[in-house]
């Protein structure tokens, strides 16, 4: 279906004049005229088109969206106030009933309570109807934004294709759309979050025993795996932040080691390559339902680990999205040779059923398997599904062994590849096969340079997914380090991201009439300043706490335990230092020393401290700012973050601020926590060094003993010229003893450092310098004394050396 027809059919009647005038823009482009009748495209035509699309159409749509979203916010706030007043009036009625209790009989009391309950229920129904109206308009506004967003991208693509010989305006339009985030999820999440809390309050009032589970966060997605309920949070990670995110997670969760078969790769890497083959039909119905978030939207894929040539286990998975926002999965394993027959309806998994029956599995398990296979096969047949797009990526998973409460995965090197046969003349895949043989038979890997590059789309970021079990996410509270990571500058939230939707939108833009909201973020830099990320996270949590407070005041309970977040690992060093500088400047100004009766001093100087010391060694932070917990991991562990802010902080070690309230100095470093795991090669290297030193000790000792023995033997035979040999033997013996003792001390010392996970250097230069220096001095002294003795014997006795030369030479020998 052409986009113009889709736009006409999707217009919301009350807002029909506020949509993009797609027909007018096409007429300016002269899209309907044949090329042979078309007139030359002039600069005046280009100016007219750009003025119409940027200054008229885009401004109209953006202004209407901003006005409407503000109007919906005001209506929501008014509904919240009504909810508060409804609770206040209920409290007044309860007080009046208590006052009249002594004056009225029991029957009259019951009649009065029944009357009040009927009035309260009527008001609650009216309130719920008002919330329904707001919610419906929010949904229509989301559709309005998405439809116009797609229209702008469609029309500029037509312009660049037909009139873009001199001017390309698609990049300019993408920048303009990113600066006007009317198609961003962040514009609607706070509003939907507040509405969900108000619905929660009304449901709890109608059913007090419904439980204390809070409503679903719009920024998350509930999922069901193997009967267990999880809440999934999705983020993008810029390549510059990827290493820091991985090291941050590895400090808390170990990397999940896949089985040898599932991780069987050509390059032998541990993290496996995953291939997901997504299905859809020629009308892209599954894609459209998923983008428009229709109830009972489903997706279907084939998934396997590693290369298909290694015959891995293939899983056929169907993901169902229910009307209440939750999702569940149906899946079963299938062999490669049966995939095509199953998709064509010729095979119904009879062999797998027979195998299960032979193994004696329960009858209900066999029936459940048959029901799942039949339901998926019927789903394929009814929707005429076929493989459409392939997603290939490397997955790094993190999870405690035997503990699935927190599951984290990072997908990198993501590539999307066409697998369709939409063009019958030039199909991307053989219509008689279910996958692309040119990729799988050649074991092609990322970045897939050996195929047509127009059939490949490479995703620029890594995808981080955090799955929390419901008992962790609701009852016991989300782990603090998870909150810090989710609110940090290292990640960019993208709650409804889908690889299937992204692959179709990037490769089949000409075939679809709806585009996902996150496409505008792909054209912007998702890296954030840590201070800005900290403030945004604090504002978001404050809004959530405010919504919980509204519900709590209505129900008479406390649902919020909000405390200021510690945010990202690098945020504190940047924010607290700036606050300290501003506070110090304020205290140094003349006005800072004035204290009125209604104003307290910003900081007090401890007794016994001089003014100069306290001002230089301790930052001056106002009392009202000290009440907020701005502590982060980087304030406790300066070497944690790799960002430029933390590096700058480490360069200013002399002026580090003191820990803020609520943050205590740790007794154990993070690197020292957990079980001790040391590779055998570390111990062997330490022992090898010890054995080398022992070798030197043995050589020097043998030399010393030989020298001393020879000198002593010569002395016993009446020669007095070998005293020097005895002395040198004792010196060498002392050096050998030092070398042996030094080697033993170094062995023990380095063992203690390894066990204690010390970060100090393992170099001990004193021992080698002493041994080398002692040997050098001994050799020089030995040579000097020996030369002096030889000189005296040969040239002594007043020049009479000639008469005794023979005897002296014999003695010398």
Coordinates of N, CA and C in Angstrom, one line a residue, residues 511-608:
X511 N 9.1 -0.4 1.4 CA 8.0 -1.3 1.5 C 7.0 -1.0 2.6
X512 N 7.4 -0.3 3.7 CA 6.6 -0.1 4.9 C 6.2 1.3 5.0
X513 N 5.1 1.5 5.7 CA 4.5 2.9 5.8 C 4.6 3.4 7.3
X514 N 5.2 2.6 8.1 CA 5.4 3.1 9.5 C 6.9 2.8 9.9
X515 N 7.5 3.8 10.6 CA 8.9 3.6 11.0 C 8.9 3.7 12.5
X516 N 9.9 3.0 13.2 CA 9.9 3.1 14.6 C 10.4 4.4 15.1
X517 N 10.1 4.8 16.4 CA 10.4 6.1 16.9 C 11.9 6.3 17.1
X518 N 12.7 5.2 17.3 CA 14.1 5.3 17.7 C 15.0 5.7 16.5
X519 N 14.5 5.7 15.3 CA 15.3 6.0 14.1 C 15.9 7.3 14.2
X520 N 15.2 8.3 14.8 CA 15.8 9.7 14.9 C 17.0 9.7 15.8
X521 N 17.1 8.8 16.8 CA 18.2 8.7 17.7 C 19.4 8.2 17.0
X522 N 19.3 7.4 16.0 CA 20.4 6.9 15.3 C 21.3 8.0 14.6
X523 N 20.6 9.1 14.3 CA 21.3 10.2 13.7 C 21.9 11.2 14.6
X524 N 21.9 10.9 15.9 CA 22.5 11.8 17.0 C 23.5 11.0 17.7
X525 N 24.3 11.8 18.4 CA 25.4 11.2 19.3 C 24.7 10.9 20.6
X526 N 24.7 9.6 21.0 CA 24.0 9.2 22.2 C 24.9 9.3 23.4
X527 N 26.1 9.7 23.2 CA 27.0 9.9 24.4 C 26.5 11.1 25.2
X528 N 26.6 11.0 26.5 CA 26.1 12.1 27.4 C 27.2 12.6 28.3
X529 N 27.0 13.8 28.7 CA 27.8 14.3 29.8 C 27.3 13.7 31.1
X530 N 28.2 13.2 32.0 CA 27.8 12.6 33.2 C 26.9 13.4 34.1
X531 N 27.2 14.7 34.2 CA 26.4 15.6 35.0 C 25.0 15.7 34.5
X532 N 24.8 15.8 33.2 CA 23.5 15.9 32.6 C 22.7 14.6 32.8
X533 N 23.4 13.5 32.6 CA 22.8 12.2 32.8 C 22.3 12.0 34.3
X534 N 23.1 12.5 35.2 CA 22.8 12.4 36.6 C 21.5 13.2 36.9
X535 N 21.5 14.4 36.3 CA 20.3 15.3 36.6 C 19.0 14.7 36.0
X536 N 19.1 14.2 34.7 CA 18.0 13.6 34.1 C 17.4 12.4 34.9
X537 N 18.4 11.6 35.4 CA 17.9 10.4 36.2 C 17.3 10.8 37.5
X538 N 17.8 11.9 38.1 CA 17.2 12.4 39.4 C 15.8 12.9 39.1
X539 N 15.6 13.7 38.0 CA 14.3 14.2 37.7 C 13.3 13.0 37.4
X540 N 13.8 12.0 36.7 CA 12.9 10.9 36.4 C 12.5 10.2 37.6
X541 N 13.4 9.9 38.5 CA 13.1 9.2 39.8 C 12.2 10.1 40.7
X542 N 12.4 11.4 40.6 CA 11.6 12.3 41.4 C 10.2 12.3 40.9
X543 N 10.0 12.3 39.6 CA 8.6 12.2 39.0 C 8.0 10.9 39.4
X544 N 8.7 9.8 39.3 CA 8.1 8.6 39.7 C 7.7 8.6 41.2
X545 N 8.6 9.1 42.0 CA 8.3 9.2 43.5 C 7.0 10.1 43.7
X546 N 6.9 11.1 42.9 CA 5.7 12.0 43.0 C 4.4 11.2 42.7
X547 N 4.5 10.5 41.6 CA 3.4 9.7 41.2 C 3.0 8.6 42.3
X548 N 4.0 8.0 42.9 CA 3.8 7.0 43.9 C 3.2 7.7 45.2
X549 N 3.6 9.0 45.4 CA 3.1 9.7 46.5 C 1.6 10.0 46.3
X550 N 1.2 10.3 45.1 CA -0.2 10.6 44.8 C -1.0 9.3 45.1
X551 N -0.6 8.2 44.7 CA -1.3 7.0 44.9 C -1.3 6.6 46.4
X552 N -0.1 6.8 47.0 CA 0.0 6.5 48.5 C -0.9 7.4 49.3
X553 N -1.1 8.7 48.9 CA -1.9 9.6 49.7 C -3.4 9.2 49.5
X554 N -3.7 8.7 48.3 CA -5.1 8.3 48.1 C -5.4 7.0 48.8
X555 N -4.5 6.0 48.9 CA -4.7 4.8 49.5 C -4.4 4.8 51.0
X556 N -3.8 5.9 51.4 CA -3.4 5.9 52.8 C -2.2 5.0 53.2
X557 N -1.3 4.7 52.2 CA -0.1 3.9 52.4 C 1.1 4.7 51.8
X558 N 2.2 4.2 52.2 CA 3.5 4.8 51.6 C 4.1 3.8 50.6
X559 N 4.0 4.2 49.3 CA 4.6 3.4 48.3 C 5.9 3.8 47.8
X560 N 6.4 5.0 48.2 CA 7.6 5.5 47.6 C 8.7 5.5 48.7
X561 N 9.8 4.9 48.4 CA 11.0 5.0 49.3 C 12.1 5.7 48.5
X562 N 11.8 6.8 47.9 CA 12.7 7.5 47.0 C 13.9 8.1 47.8
X563 N 15.1 7.8 47.3 CA 16.3 8.5 47.8 C 17.1 8.9 46.5
X564 N 17.8 10.0 46.6 CA 18.6 10.5 45.5 C 19.5 9.5 45.0
X565 N 19.6 9.3 43.7 CA 20.4 8.2 43.1 C 21.9 8.6 43.1
X566 N 22.7 7.5 43.1 CA 24.1 7.7 43.1 C 24.6 7.8 41.6
X567 N 23.7 7.6 40.7 CA 23.9 7.7 39.3 C 25.1 7.0 38.7
X568 N 25.7 7.6 37.7 CA 26.8 6.9 37.0 C 28.1 6.8 37.8
X569 N 29.0 6.0 37.4 CA 30.3 5.9 38.1 C 31.1 7.1 38.0
X570 N 30.9 8.0 37.0 CA 31.7 9.2 36.9 C 31.0 10.4 37.2
X571 N 29.7 10.3 37.6 CA 28.9 11.5 37.8 C 29.3 12.3 39.0
X572 N 29.6 11.6 40.1 CA 29.9 12.4 41.3 C 31.1 13.2 41.2
X573 N 32.2 12.7 40.6 CA 33.4 13.4 40.6 C 33.2 14.7 39.8
X574 N 32.3 14.7 38.8 CA 32.1 15.9 38.0 C 31.1 16.9 38.7
X575 N 30.1 16.3 39.3 CA 29.0 17.2 39.9 C 29.4 17.7 41.2
X576 N 30.0 16.8 42.1 CA 30.3 17.3 43.4 C 31.4 18.3 43.4
X577 N 32.4 18.1 42.6 CA 33.5 19.0 42.5 C 33.0 20.4 42.1
X578 N 32.1 20.4 41.1 CA 31.6 21.7 40.7 C 30.8 22.4 41.8
X579 N 30.0 21.6 42.5 CA 29.2 22.1 43.6 C 30.2 22.6 44.7
X580 N 31.2 21.9 45.0 CA 32.2 22.4 46.0 C 32.8 23.7 45.6
X581 N 33.2 23.8 44.3 CA 33.8 25.0 43.8 C 32.8 26.2 43.9
X582 N 31.6 26.0 43.5 CA 30.6 27.1 43.6 C 30.3 27.5 45.0
X583 N 30.3 26.5 45.9 CA 30.0 26.8 47.3 C 31.2 27.5 47.9
X584 N 32.4 27.1 47.6 CA 33.6 27.8 48.1 C 33.6 29.3 47.6
X585 N 33.2 29.5 46.3 CA 33.2 30.8 45.8 C 32.2 31.7 46.5
X586 N 31.0 31.0 46.8 CA 29.9 31.8 47.5 C 30.4 32.1 48.9
X587 N 31.1 31.3 49.6 CA 31.6 31.5 50.9 C 32.7 32.6 50.9
X588 N 33.4 32.6 49.9 CA 34.5 33.6 49.8 C 34.0 35.0 49.5
X589 N 32.8 35.1 49.0 CA 32.2 36.4 48.6 C 31.9 37.2 49.9
X590 N 31.8 38.6 49.9 CA 31.5 39.3 51.1 C 30.1 39.0 51.6
X591 N 29.1 38.6 50.8 CA 27.8 38.4 51.3 C 27.7 37.0 52.0
X592 N 28.7 36.1 51.8 CA 28.5 34.8 52.3 C 28.7 34.8 53.8
X593 N 29.4 35.8 54.4 CA 29.6 35.8 55.8 C 28.4 36.4 56.6
X594 N 27.4 36.9 56.0 CA 26.3 37.5 56.7 C 25.3 36.4 57.0
X595 N 24.8 36.3 58.2 CA 23.8 35.3 58.6 C 22.7 36.0 59.3
X596 N 21.5 35.8 58.7 CA 20.3 36.4 59.3 C 19.7 35.4 60.3
X597 N 18.6 35.8 60.9 CA 17.9 34.9 61.8 C 17.2 33.8 61.1
X598 N 16.9 34.0 59.8 CA 16.2 32.9 59.1 C 17.1 32.1 58.2
X599 N 18.4 32.4 58.3 CA 19.4 31.7 57.5 C 20.5 31.2 58.3
X600 N 20.9 29.9 58.1 CA 21.9 29.3 58.8 C 23.2 29.3 58.0
X601 N 24.4 29.2 58.7 CA 25.6 29.2 58.0 C 25.7 28.0 57.1
X602 N 26.4 28.2 56.0 CA 26.5 27.1 55.0 C 27.3 26.0 55.5
X603 N 28.4 26.2 56.3 CA 29.2 25.2 56.8 C 29.8 25.6 58.1
X604 N 30.1 24.7 59.0 CA 30.7 25.0 60.2 C 32.1 24.4 60.3
X605 N 33.0 25.2 60.9 CA 34.4 24.7 61.0 C 34.6 23.9 62.2
X606 N 35.2 22.7 62.1 CA 35.4 21.9 63.3 C 36.3 22.5 64.3
X607 N 36.1 22.2 65.6 CA 36.9 22.8 66.6 C 38.3 22.3 66.5
X608 N 39.3 23.2 66.7 CA 40.7 22.8 66.6 C 41.3 23.0 65.3

